[in-house]
Structures are given as structure tokens and as C-alpha cells.
Tab-separated table of C-alpha atoms in Angstrom:
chain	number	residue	atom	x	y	z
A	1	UNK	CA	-17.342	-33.534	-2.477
A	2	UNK	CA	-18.676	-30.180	-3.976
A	3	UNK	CA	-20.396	-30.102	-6.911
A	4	UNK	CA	-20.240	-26.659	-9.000
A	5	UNK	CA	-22.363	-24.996	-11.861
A	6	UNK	CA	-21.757	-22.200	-13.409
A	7	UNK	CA	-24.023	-19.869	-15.670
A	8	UNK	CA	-24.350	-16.138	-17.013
A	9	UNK	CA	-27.335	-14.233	-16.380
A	10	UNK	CA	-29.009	-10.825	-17.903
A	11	UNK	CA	-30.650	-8.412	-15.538
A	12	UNK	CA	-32.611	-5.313	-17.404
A	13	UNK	CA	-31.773	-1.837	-16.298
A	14	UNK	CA	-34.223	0.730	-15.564
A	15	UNK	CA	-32.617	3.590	-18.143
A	16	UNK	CA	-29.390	3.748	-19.428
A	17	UNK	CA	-26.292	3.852	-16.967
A	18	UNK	CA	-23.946	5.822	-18.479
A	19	UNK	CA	-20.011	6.724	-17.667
A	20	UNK	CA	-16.830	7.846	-19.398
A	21	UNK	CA	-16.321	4.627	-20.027
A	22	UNK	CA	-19.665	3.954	-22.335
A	23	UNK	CA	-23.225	3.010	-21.583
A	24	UNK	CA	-25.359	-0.013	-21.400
A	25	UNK	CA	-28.494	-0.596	-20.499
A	26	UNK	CA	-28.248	-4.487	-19.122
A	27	UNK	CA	-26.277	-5.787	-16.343
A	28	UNK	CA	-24.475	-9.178	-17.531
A	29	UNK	CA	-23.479	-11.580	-14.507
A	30	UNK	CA	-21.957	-15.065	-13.729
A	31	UNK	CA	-23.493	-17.148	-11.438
A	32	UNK	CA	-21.265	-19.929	-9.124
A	33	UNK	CA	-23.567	-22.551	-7.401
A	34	UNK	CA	-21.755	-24.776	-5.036
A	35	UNK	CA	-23.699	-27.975	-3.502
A	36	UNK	CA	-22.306	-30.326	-0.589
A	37	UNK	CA	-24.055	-32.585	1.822
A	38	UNK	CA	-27.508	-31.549	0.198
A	39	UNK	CA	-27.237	-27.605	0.645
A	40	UNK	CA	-26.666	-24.939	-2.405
A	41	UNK	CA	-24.817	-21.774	-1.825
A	42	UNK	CA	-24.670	-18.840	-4.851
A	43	UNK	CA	-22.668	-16.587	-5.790
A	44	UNK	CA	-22.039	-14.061	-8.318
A	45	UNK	CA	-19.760	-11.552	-10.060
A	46	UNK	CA	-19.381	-9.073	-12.745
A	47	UNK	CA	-16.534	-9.897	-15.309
A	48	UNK	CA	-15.212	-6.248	-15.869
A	49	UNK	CA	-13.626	-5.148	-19.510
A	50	UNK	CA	-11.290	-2.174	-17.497
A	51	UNK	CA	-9.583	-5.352	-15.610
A	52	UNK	CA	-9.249	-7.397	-18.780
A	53	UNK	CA	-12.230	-10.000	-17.959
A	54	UNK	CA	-14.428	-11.431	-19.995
A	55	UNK	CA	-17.652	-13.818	-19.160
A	56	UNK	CA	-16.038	-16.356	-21.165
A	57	UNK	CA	-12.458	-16.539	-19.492
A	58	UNK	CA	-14.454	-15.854	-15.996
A	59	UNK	CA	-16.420	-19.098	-16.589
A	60	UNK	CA	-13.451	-20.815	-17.906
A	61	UNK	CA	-11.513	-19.951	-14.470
A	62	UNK	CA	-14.311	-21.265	-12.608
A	63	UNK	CA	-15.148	-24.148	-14.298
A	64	UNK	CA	-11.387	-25.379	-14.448
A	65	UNK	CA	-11.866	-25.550	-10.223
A	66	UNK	CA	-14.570	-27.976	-11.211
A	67	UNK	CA	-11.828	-31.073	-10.303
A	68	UNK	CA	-10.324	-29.425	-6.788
A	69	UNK	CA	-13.780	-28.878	-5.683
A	70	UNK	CA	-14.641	-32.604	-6.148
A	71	UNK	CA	-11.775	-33.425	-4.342
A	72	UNK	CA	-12.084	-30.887	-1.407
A	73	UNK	CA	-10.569	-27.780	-2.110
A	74	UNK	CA	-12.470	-25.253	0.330
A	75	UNK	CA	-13.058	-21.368	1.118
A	76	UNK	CA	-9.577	-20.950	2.347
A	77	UNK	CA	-7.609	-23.377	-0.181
A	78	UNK	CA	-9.211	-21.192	-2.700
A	79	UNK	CA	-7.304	-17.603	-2.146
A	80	UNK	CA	-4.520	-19.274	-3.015
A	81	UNK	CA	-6.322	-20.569	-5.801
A	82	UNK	CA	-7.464	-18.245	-7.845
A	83	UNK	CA	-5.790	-14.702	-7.843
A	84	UNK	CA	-8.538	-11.416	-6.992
A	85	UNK	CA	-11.014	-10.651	-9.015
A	86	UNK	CA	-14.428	-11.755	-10.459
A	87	UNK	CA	-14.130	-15.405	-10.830
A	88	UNK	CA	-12.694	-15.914	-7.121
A	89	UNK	CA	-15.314	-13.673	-6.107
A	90	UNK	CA	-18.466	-15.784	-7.246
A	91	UNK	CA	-16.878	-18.747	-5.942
A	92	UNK	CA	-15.663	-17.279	-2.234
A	93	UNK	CA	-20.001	-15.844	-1.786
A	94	UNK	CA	-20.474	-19.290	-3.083
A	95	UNK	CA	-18.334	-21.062	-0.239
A	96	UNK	CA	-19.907	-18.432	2.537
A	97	UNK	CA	-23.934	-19.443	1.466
A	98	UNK	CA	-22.947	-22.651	1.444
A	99	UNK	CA	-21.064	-22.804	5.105
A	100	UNK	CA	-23.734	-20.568	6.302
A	101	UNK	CA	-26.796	-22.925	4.893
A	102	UNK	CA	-24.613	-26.206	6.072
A	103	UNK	CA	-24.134	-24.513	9.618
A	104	UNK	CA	-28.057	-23.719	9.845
A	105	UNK	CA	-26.783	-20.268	10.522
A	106	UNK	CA	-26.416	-16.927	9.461
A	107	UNK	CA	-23.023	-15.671	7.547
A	108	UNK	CA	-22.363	-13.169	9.952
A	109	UNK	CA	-23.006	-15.645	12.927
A	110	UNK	CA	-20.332	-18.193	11.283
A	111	UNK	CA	-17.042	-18.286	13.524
A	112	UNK	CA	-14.633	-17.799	10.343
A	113	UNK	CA	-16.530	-14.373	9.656
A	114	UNK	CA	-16.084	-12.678	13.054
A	115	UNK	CA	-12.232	-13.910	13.083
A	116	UNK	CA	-11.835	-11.552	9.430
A	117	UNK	CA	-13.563	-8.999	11.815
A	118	UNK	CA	-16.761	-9.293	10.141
A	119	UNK	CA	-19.566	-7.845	12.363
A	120	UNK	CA	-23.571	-8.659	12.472
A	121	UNK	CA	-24.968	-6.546	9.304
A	122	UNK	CA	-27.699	-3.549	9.656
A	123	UNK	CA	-29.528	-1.689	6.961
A	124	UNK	CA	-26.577	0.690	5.514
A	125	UNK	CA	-27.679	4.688	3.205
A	126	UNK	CA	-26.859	3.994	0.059
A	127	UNK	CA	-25.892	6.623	-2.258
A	128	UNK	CA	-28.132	6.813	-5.521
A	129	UNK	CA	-26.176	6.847	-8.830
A	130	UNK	CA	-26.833	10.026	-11.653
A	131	UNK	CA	-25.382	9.369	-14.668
A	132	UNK	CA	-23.413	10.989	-17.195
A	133	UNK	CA	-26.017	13.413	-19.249
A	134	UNK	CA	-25.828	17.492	-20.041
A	135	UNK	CA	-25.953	19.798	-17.696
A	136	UNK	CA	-29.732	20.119	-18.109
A	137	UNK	CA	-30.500	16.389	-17.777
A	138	UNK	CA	-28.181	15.927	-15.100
A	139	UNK	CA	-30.179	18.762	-13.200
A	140	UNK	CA	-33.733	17.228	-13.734
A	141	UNK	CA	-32.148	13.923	-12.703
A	142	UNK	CA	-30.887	15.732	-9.515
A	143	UNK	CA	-34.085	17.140	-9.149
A	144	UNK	CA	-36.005	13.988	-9.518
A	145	UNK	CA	-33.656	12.528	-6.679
A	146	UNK	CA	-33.170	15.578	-4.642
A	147	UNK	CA	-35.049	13.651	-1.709
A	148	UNK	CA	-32.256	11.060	-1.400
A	149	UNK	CA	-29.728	12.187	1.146
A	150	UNK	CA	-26.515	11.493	-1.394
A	151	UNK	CA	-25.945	11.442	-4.991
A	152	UNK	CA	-22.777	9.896	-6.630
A	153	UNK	CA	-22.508	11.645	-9.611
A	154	UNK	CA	-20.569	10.025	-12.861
A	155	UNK	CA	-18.441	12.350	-14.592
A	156	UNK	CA	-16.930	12.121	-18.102
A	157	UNK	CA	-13.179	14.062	-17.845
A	158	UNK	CA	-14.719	17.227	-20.160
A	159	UNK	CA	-14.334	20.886	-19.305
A	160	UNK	CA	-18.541	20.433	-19.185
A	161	UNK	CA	-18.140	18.197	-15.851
A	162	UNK	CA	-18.100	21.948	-13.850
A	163	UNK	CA	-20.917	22.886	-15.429
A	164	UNK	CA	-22.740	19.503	-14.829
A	165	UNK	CA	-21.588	19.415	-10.966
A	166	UNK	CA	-23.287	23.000	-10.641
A	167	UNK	CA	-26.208	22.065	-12.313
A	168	UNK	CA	-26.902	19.168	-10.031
A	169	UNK	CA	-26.493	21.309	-6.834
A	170	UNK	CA	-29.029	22.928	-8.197
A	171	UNK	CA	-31.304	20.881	-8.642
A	172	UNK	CA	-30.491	19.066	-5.143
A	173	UNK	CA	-29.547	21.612	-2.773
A	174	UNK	CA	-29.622	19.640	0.201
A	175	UNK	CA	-28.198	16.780	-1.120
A	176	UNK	CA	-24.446	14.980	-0.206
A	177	UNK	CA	-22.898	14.872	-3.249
A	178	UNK	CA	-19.993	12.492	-4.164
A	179	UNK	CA	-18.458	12.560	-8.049
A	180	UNK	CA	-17.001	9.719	-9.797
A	181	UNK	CA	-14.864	10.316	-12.841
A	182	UNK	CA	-13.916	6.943	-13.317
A	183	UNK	CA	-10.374	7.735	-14.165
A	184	UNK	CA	-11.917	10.390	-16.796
A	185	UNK	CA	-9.501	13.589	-15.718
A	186	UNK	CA	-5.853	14.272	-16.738
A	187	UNK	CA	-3.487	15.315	-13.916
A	188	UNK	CA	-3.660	18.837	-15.578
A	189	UNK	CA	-7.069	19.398	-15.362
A	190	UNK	CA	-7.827	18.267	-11.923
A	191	UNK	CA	-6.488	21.023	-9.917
A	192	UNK	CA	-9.166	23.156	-11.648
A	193	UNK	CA	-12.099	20.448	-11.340
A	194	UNK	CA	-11.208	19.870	-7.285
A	195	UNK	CA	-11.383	23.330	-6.792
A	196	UNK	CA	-15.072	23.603	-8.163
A	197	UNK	CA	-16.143	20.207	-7.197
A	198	UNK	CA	-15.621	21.830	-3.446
A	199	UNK	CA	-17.042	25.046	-4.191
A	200	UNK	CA	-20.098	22.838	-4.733
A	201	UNK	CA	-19.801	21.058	-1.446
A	202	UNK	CA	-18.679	17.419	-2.995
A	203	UNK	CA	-17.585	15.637	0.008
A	204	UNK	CA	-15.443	12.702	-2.322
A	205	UNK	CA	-13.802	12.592	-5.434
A	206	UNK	CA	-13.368	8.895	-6.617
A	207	UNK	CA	-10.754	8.060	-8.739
A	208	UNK	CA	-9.815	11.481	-10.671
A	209	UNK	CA	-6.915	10.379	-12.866
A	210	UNK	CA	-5.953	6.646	-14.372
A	211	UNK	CA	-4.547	4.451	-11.369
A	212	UNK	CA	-1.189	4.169	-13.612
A	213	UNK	CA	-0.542	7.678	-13.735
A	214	UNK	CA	-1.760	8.527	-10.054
A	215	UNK	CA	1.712	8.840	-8.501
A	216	UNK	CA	0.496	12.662	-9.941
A	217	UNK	CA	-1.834	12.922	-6.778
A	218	UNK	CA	0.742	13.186	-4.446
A	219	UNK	CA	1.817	16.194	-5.515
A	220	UNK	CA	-1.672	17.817	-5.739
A	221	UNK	CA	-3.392	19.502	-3.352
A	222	UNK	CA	-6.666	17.904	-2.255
A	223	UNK	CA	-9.632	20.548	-1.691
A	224	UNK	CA	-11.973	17.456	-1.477
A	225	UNK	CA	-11.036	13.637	-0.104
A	226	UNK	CA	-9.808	11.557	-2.913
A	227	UNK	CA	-11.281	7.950	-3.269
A	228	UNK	CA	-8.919	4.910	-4.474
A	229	UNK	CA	-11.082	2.766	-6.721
A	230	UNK	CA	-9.717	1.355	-9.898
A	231	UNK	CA	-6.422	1.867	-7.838
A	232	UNK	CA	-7.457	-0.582	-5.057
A	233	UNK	CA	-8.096	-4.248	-5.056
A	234	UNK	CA	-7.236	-6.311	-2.542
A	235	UNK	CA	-4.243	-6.213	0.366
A	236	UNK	CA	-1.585	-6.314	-2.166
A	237	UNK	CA	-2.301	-2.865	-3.577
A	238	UNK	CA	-2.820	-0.659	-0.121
A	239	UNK	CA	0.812	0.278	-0.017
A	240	UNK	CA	0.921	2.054	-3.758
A	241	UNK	CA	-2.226	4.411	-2.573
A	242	UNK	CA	-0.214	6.045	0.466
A	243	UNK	CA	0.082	9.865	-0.203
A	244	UNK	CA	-2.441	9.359	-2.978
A	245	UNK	CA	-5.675	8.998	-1.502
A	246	UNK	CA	-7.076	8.961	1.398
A	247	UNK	CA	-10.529	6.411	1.345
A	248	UNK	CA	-10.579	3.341	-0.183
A	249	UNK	CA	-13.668	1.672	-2.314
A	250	UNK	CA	-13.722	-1.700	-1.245
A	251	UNK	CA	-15.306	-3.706	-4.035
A	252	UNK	CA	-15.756	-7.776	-3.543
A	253	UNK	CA	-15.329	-8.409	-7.623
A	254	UNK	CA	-12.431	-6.682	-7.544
A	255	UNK	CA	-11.216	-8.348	-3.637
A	256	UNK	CA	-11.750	-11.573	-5.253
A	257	UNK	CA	-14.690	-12.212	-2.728
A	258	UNK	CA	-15.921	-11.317	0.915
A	259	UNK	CA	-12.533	-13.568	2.407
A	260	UNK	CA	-10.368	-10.898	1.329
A	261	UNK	CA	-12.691	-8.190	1.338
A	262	UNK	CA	-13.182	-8.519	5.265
A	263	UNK	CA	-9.026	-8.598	5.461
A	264	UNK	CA	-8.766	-5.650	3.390
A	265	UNK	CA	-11.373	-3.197	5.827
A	266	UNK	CA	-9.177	-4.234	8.590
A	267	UNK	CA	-5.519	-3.276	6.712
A	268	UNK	CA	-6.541	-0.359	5.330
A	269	UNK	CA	-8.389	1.257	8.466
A	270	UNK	CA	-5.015	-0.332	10.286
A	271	UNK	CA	-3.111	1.641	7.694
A	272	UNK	CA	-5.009	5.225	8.245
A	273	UNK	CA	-7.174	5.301	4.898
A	274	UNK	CA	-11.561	5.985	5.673
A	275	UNK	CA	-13.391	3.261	4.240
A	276	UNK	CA	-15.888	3.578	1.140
A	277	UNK	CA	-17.805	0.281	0.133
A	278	UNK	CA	-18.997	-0.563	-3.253
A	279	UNK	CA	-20.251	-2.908	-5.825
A	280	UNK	CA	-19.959	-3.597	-9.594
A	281	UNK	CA	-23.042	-3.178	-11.568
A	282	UNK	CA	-24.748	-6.534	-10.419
A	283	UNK	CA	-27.917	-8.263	-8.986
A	284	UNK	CA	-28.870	-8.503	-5.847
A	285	UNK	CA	-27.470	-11.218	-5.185
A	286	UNK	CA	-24.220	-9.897	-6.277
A	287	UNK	CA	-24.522	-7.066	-3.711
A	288	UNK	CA	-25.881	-8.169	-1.140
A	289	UNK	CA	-22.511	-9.675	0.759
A	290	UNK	CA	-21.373	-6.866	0.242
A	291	UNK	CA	-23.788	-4.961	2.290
A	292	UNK	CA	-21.986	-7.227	5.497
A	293	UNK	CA	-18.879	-4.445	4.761
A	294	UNK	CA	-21.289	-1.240	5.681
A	295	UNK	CA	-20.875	-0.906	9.383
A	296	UNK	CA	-18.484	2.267	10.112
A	297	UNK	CA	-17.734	2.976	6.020
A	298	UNK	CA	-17.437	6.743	5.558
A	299	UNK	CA	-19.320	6.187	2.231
A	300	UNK	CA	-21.824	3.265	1.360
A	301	UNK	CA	-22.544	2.871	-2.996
A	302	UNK	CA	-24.928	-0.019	-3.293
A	303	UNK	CA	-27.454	1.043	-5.145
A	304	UNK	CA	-27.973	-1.351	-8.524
A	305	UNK	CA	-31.297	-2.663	-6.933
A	306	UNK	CA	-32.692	0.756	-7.241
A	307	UNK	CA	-31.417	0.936	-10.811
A	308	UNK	CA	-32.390	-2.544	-12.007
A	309	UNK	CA	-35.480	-3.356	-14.020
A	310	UNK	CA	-35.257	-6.726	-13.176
A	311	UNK	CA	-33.441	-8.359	-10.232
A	312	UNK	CA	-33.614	-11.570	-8.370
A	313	UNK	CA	-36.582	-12.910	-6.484
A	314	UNK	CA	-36.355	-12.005	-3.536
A	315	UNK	CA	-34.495	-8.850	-4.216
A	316	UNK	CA	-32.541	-6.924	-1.498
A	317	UNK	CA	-34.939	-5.072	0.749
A	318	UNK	CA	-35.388	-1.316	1.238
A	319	UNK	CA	-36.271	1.150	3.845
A	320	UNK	CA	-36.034	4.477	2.435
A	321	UNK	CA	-32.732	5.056	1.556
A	322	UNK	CA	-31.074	2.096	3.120
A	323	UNK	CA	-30.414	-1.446	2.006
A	324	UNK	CA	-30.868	-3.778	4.500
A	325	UNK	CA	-29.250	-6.986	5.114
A	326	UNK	CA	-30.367	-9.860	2.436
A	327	UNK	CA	-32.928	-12.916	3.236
A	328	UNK	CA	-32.008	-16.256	3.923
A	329	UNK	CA	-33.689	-16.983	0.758
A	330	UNK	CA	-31.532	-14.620	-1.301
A	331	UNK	CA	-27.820	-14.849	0.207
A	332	UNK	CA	-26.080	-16.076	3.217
């Protein structure tokens, strides 16, 4: 018998995080605790508007497993469950702690987690996060963070994003640069805004145009990589992105947890696409599985513990520019 709870928490950014879609300056997160034979395992996720979640109808997805899990439904019982996304998520890091802690092992040492081709996690560069601003903030912020060896850059689908972009190389020079428009651009503006984002050495462009109207891309040329984001969730949606893209940003809110998240690597490196792996806007706790997805990505984005004001206890550790795997005492 597993017993669940289920609550929200509110973690404090440092500054405001803004994108195209808005700005906010708290990170608001649903945690899943599991306990069975006197072990807990957590999990959480980030209910996300652009998918049509709320905290309320996460909480109400989770909590109506309340029954099954009393009467035995497990990790694998649950894909088939719950459909992808944030509630599944909570509750599939949930099922992993709580194998791991029952086991006496590790996550990555569990049996089920090297058959999804998991392998044992090392610290993973993160790219650090500038967001949306003018051209003059966006270069001080540059500036300020020209020692970190990539910036991911949010863009806001204006004729100023050029101007931004340039302004940041100049104010990090040496810097990898990777933009994120969040969907921001129209299919008649990007040919104009790929040619300058290379002529400024971005190395990815993550998800240009809206993922309904990105059948566009595949008639576009592609000066820089293009990164499938809000276009890819789990397994079910590789097939759509061929032609279109050419990474994928492997998310576990948007996987519906690390289960299909470890699947999804495999498929999509099976299917010829590079491998990008981030996170929602979350704790620690809700990144830190993720970091078990690092090994071989093209592009690591995990970087809400160096952008939250508050976090968990014990946070995520950090060695320069890397996260590193998460404590016993935090996940897994």
C-alpha cells in the first residue's frame, strides 16, 4: 500500500524572469510524496499555463490516483495512467525516490533505470538564463555573466531581438550563446532573425515559430540548428518534428516524468535528432532527475538553482558552471 500527499509550494526568484510569454518573479510547484514500507520518495512538477495546466487540476489528477496507489498501482502501471505532463511527472520522480530509498540504492544503480538506458550521472555545464530586457540591459546582464561559458538568451518575437542578440555578444564575447524565442517569431520574420542570430555566432535557436504552425520550418533554410521545445513531449510527438528541427529539448514536466524521459533520449538519438535537456522553472528538487539525462546532450539548460532566491535544503550542488548530481537527502 502507498500512501500519497500532495501540496503546492512557492520558491522566491532572485530578479524577475522574464519571456514573451510574461514575467514573474516566483516559481509555483506541486509536490507528490509517496510512502511504502516506511520510506518517502518526492517529487515535483511545474503545472504550465502554455499546456493548459493549472495547480488546481494538477493536484486534482494526482490526488484522484490516491485509491490505485492504495491498492498497488506502481511506476509502470502509471504511464498508462496518467497521460504526459506535469501531474505524471511528480508522481513517476516520486515512484523513482521511493524504489531507490526502498532498494538502499542509488536511482541510477536501480536495474529498471539502466534497462531505459539510463547511465550513472556526473556534474553536467549548464547554460545560464538572460532574460528578456533592452538592448542595454541585456548587455550589462551579458556582461555581468560573460564568465559563464553559455548564455541562453530569451527573446520576445520584436524587430529589437537583433539588436538585443548583438548587444549581448558584446558584452560576452567569448561566450556560447543559445536564443530562445519561445515560439515569439512569425514564419516571415525568421529568415531575417536566423540570419543575424548566426552572424552573432548563436549555436541553437529553440523553438522560433508556434509548434502549430511549424510545418513552415521545413521549408526554411536553417543558418543555425533549430531546437524542438514546445513542439516535443514525449515519444508520441518525435515523428511531427522530422524536417523541422534538428535537437530536441527533453523536458521531464512535459515527458510526464524520468520513465518516459529516459525512452524518449533513446528514440530520438535512434531517430537522428542531437539531444538538448531542460527543465521548467522549478526547485531543485524538480531538476535535479533531470540532471540523470545530461550525459552526451549537445546542450544542458538547468539552471533555476542559480536563479532561485530560495530553493530546497539541500539544494543541488555546484562546481563552477556545472550542476552536479543531487544528494541522497535531496532526490533519488
Amino acid at each position: 500500500m502507498t500512501a500519497l500527499t500532495v501540496v503546492t509550494r512557492r520558491f522566491a526568484l532572485r530578479e524577475a524572469f522574464v519571456i514573451s510569454r510574461g514575467a514573474r518573479t516566483h516559481v509555483e510547484t506541486v509536490e507528490v510524496t509517496l510512502t511504502a514500507n516506511g520510506q518517502t520518495g518526492r517529487g515535483e512538477c511545474v503545472p504550465y499555463k502554455r499546456y493548459g495546466e493549472t495547480a488546481e487540476g494538477v493536484m486534482a489528477a494526482i490526488e484522484g490516483q490516491a485509491t490505485a496507489l492504495a491498492g498497488g498501482l506502481d511506476r509502470e502501471g502509471l504511464q498508462a495512467v496518467l497521460p504526459a505532463g506535469a501531474a505524471r511527472n511528480a508522481l513517476d520522480l516520486a515512484f523513482w525516490d521511493l524504489e531507490a530509498k526502498c532498494a538502499g540504492l542509488r536511482v541510477w544503480d536501480l536495474p529498471a533505470y539502466a534497462a531505459l538506458g539510463g547511465t550513472v550521472p556526473g556534474p553536467v555545464a549548464s547554460a545560464y538564463t538572460l532574460s528578456i530586457g533592452t538592448p542595454e540591459a541585456m548587455r550589462e546582464a551579458a556582461t555581468k555573466h560573460a564568465h559563464r561559458p553559455i548564455l541562453k538568451v530569451k527573446l520576445a518575437g520584436e524587430d529589437l531581438d537583433i539588436e538585443r542578440m548583438q548587444a549581448v555578444r558584446a558584452g560576452a564575447p567569448e561566450a556560447r550563446l543559445v536564443v530562445d524565442a519561445n515560439e515569439g517569431w512569425s514564419a516571415e520574420g525568421y529568415g531575417a532573425a536566423a540570419d543575424a542570430m548566426a552572424a552573432v555566432g548563436v549555436e541553437f535557436i529553440e523553438q522560433p515559430i508556434h509548434a502549430d504552425h511549424d510545418a513552415a520550418l521545413t521549408d526554411l533554410p536553417r543558418p543555425v540548428p533549430l531546437v524542438a521545445d514546445e513542439a516535443c513531449h514525449d515519444r508520441a510527438t518525435l515523428n511531427d518534428l522530422a524536417g523541422k528541427y534538428d535537437v530536441v529539448n527533453i523536458k521531464l514536466d512535459k515527458a510526464g516524468g524520468l520513465t518516459e524521459a529516459l525512452a524518449l533520449k533513446v528514440a530520438a538519438r535512434a531517430q537522428g535528432f542531437g539531444i538538448m535537456i531542460g527543465c521548467m522553472m522549478s526547485s531543485s528538487l524538480g531538476v535535479a532527475p533531470a540532471v540523470l539525462l545530461g550525459d552526451g546532450a549537445a546542450l544542458v539548460d538547468l539552471d533555476p538553482p542559480m536563479l532561485l532566491g530560495e530553493d530546497r535544503d539541500p539544494p543541488l550542488g555546484m562546481e563552477g558552471a556545472s550542476v552536479l548530481p543531487p544528494d541522497r537527502e535531496l532526490w533519488g
